[in-house]
Short mmCIF file of C-alpha atoms in Angstrom, two decimals:
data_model
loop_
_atom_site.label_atom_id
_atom_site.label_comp_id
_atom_site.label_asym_id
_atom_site.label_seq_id
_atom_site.Cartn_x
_atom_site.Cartn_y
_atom_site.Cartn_z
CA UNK I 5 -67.62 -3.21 -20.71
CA UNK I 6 -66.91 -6.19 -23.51
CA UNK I 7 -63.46 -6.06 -24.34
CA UNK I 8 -61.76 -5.80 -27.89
CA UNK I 9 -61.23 -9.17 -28.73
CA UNK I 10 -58.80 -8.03 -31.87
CA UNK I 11 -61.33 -8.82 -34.89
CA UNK I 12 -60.15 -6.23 -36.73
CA UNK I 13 -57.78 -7.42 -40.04
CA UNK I 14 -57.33 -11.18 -39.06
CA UNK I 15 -54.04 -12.71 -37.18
CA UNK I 16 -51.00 -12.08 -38.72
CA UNK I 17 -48.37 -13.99 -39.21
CA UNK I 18 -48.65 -17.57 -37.77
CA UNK I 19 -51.84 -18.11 -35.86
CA UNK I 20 -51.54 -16.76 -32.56
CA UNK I 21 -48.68 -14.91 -32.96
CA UNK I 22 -49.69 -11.12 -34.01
CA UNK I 23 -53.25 -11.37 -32.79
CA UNK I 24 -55.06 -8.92 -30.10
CA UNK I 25 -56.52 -11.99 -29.07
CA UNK I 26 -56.85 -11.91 -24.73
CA UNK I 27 -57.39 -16.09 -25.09
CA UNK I 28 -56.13 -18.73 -27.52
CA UNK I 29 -59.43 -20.00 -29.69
CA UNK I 30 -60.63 -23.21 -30.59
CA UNK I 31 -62.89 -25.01 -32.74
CA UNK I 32 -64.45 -28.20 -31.66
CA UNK I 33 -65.25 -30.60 -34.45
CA UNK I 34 -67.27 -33.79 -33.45
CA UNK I 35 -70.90 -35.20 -34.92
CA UNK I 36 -72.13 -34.93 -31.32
CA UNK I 37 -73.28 -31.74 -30.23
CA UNK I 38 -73.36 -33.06 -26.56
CA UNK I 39 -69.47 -33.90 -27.01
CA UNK I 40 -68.89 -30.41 -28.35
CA UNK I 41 -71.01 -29.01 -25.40
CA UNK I 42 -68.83 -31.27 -22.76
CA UNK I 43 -65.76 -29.84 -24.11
CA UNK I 44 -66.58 -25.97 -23.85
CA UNK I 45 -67.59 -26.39 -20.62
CA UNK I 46 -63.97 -27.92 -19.81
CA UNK I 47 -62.06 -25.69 -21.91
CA UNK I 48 -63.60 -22.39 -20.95
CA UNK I 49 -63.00 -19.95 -19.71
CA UNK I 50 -59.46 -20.46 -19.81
CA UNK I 51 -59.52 -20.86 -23.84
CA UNK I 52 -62.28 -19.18 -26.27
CA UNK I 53 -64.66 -21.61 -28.02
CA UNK I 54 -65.33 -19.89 -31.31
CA UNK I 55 -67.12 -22.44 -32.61
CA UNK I 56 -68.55 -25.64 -32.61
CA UNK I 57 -69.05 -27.85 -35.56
CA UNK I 58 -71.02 -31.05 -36.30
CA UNK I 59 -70.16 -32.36 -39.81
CA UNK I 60 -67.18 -33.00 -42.01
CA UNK I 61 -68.09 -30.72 -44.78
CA UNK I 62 -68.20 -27.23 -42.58
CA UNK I 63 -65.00 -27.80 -40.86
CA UNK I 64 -62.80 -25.88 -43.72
CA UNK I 65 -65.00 -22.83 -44.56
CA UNK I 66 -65.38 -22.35 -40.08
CA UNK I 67 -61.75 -22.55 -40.26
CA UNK I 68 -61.28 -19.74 -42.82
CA UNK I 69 -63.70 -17.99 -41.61
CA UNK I 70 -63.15 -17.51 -37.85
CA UNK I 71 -59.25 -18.20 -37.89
CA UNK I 72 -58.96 -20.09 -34.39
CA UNK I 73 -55.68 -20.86 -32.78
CA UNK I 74 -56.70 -24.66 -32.59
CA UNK I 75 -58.92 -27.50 -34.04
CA UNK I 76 -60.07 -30.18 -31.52
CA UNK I 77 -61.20 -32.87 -34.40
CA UNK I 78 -62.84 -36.00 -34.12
CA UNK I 79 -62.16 -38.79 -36.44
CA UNK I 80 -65.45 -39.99 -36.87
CA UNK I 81 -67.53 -37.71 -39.17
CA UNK I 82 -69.88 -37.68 -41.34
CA UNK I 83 -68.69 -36.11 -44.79
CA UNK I 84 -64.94 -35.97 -44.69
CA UNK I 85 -63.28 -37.72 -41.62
CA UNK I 86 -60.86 -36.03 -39.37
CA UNK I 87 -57.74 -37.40 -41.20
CA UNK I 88 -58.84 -36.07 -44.32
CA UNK I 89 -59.48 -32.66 -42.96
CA UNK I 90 -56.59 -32.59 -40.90
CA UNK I 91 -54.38 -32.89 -43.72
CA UNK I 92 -56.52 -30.59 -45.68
CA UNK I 93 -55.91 -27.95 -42.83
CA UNK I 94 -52.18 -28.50 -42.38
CA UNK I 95 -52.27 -28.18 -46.39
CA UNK I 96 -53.36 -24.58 -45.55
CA UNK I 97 -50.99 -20.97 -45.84
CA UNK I 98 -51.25 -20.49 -42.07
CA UNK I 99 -52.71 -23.82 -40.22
CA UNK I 100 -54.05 -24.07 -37.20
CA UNK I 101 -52.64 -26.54 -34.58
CA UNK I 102 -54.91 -30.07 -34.52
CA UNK I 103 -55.77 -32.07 -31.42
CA UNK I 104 -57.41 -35.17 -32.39
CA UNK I 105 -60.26 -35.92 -29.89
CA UNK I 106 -61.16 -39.46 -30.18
CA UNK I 107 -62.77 -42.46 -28.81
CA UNK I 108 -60.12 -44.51 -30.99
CA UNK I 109 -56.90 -46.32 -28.56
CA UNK I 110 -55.78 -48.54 -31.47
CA UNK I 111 -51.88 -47.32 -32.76
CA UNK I 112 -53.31 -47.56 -36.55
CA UNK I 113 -55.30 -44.47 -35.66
CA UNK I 114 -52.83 -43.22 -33.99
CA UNK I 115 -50.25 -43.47 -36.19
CA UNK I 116 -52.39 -42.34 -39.43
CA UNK I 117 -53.51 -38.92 -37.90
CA UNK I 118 -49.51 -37.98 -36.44
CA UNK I 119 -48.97 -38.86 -39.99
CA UNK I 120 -51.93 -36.37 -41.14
CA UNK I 121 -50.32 -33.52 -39.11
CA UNK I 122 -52.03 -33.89 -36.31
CA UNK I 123 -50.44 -32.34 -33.63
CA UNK I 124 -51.60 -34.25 -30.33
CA UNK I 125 -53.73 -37.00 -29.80
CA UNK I 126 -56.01 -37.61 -27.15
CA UNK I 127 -58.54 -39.86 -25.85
CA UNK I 128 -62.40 -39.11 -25.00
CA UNK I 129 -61.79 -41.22 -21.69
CA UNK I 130 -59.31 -37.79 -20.29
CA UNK I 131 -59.85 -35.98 -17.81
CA UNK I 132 -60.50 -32.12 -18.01
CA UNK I 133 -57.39 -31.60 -16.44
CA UNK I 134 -55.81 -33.61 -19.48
CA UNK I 135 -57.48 -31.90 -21.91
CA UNK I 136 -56.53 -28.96 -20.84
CA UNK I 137 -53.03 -29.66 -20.74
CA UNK I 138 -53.25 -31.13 -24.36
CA UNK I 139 -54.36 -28.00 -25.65
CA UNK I 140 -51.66 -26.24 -23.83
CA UNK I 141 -49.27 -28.38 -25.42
CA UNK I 142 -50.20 -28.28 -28.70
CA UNK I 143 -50.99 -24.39 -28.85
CA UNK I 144 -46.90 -24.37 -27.34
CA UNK I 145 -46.19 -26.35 -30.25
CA UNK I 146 -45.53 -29.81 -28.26
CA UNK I 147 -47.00 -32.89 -28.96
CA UNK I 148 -49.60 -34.16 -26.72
CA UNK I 149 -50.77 -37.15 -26.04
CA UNK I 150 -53.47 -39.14 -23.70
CA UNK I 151 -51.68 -40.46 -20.58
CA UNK I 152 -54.37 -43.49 -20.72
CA UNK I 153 -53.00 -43.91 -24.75
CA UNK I 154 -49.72 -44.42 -23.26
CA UNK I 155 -50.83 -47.19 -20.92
CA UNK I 156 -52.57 -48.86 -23.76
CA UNK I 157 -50.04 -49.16 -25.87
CA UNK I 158 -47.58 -50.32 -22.90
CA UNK I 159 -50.37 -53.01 -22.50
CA UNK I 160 -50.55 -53.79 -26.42
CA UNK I 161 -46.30 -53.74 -26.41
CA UNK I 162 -46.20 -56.35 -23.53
CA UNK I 163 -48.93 -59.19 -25.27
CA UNK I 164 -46.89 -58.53 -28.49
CA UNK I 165 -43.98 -59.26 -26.81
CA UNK I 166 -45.27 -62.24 -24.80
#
């Protein structure tokens, strides 16, 4: 039989905490449907995909409406971009946590979405393995970031420096 999956009266309290939930939820946000499709495959079926959506100008009404644990966001949208609707989200009563999901290494990106709320930040170029462990992170309320982010900005550091 299907199990209860807790839909019942919403979460309570802070997202995730409260909730009859059996697996932490997500909504992936990119323009690409074939992106969004990649990332169920690698997220599930250790997290819940609860949605998937395509353009800027959904993302806050999905969020209300199915409550996920976790937005994986793109920054490139059309309608509002993900920096604008990640600080719309965070603006929220009870936010959900943000992993940015982006094909974007540059630290002005970087810097702009941690400054958005954005909880982790991670590069299209991961691994599933890395993904994986992002989410983990964030939905733990740690930071996360790309391993191959790291090594670009070591790279960027040293010709600065040179």
């Amino acid at each position: 039989g299907r199990r209860d999956l807790g839909g019942g009266g919403g979460p309570q309290g802070p997202r995730g905490r409260g909730s009859m939930r059996a697996r932490p939820t997500l909504l992936l946000v990119d323009d690409h449907p074939l992106v969004c499709s990649g990332l169920k495959t690698m997220l599930e079926p250790q997290y819940e995909v609860v949605g998937m959506v395509h353009h800027g100008n959904e993302v806050s009404e999905r969020v209300a409406a199915l409550h996920p644990d976790a937005v994986l966001m793109d920054l490139s949208l059309p309608g509002p971009g993900g920096l604008a609707l990640t600080r719309a989200l965070k603006a929220t009563r009870h936010p959900p946590r943000v992993l940015i999901v982006t094909m974007h290494a540059e630290m002005v990106y970087v810097d702009e979405a941690l400054r958005s709320g954005a909880d982790g930040y991670l590069l299209k170029n991961a691994r599933a393995v890395e993904l994986r462990k992002a989410v983990s992170e964030v939905l733990a309320g740690r930071e996360a970031r790309s391993h191959r982010f790291a090594q670009v900005l070591i790279h960027q550091l040293v010709i600065l420096m040179s």
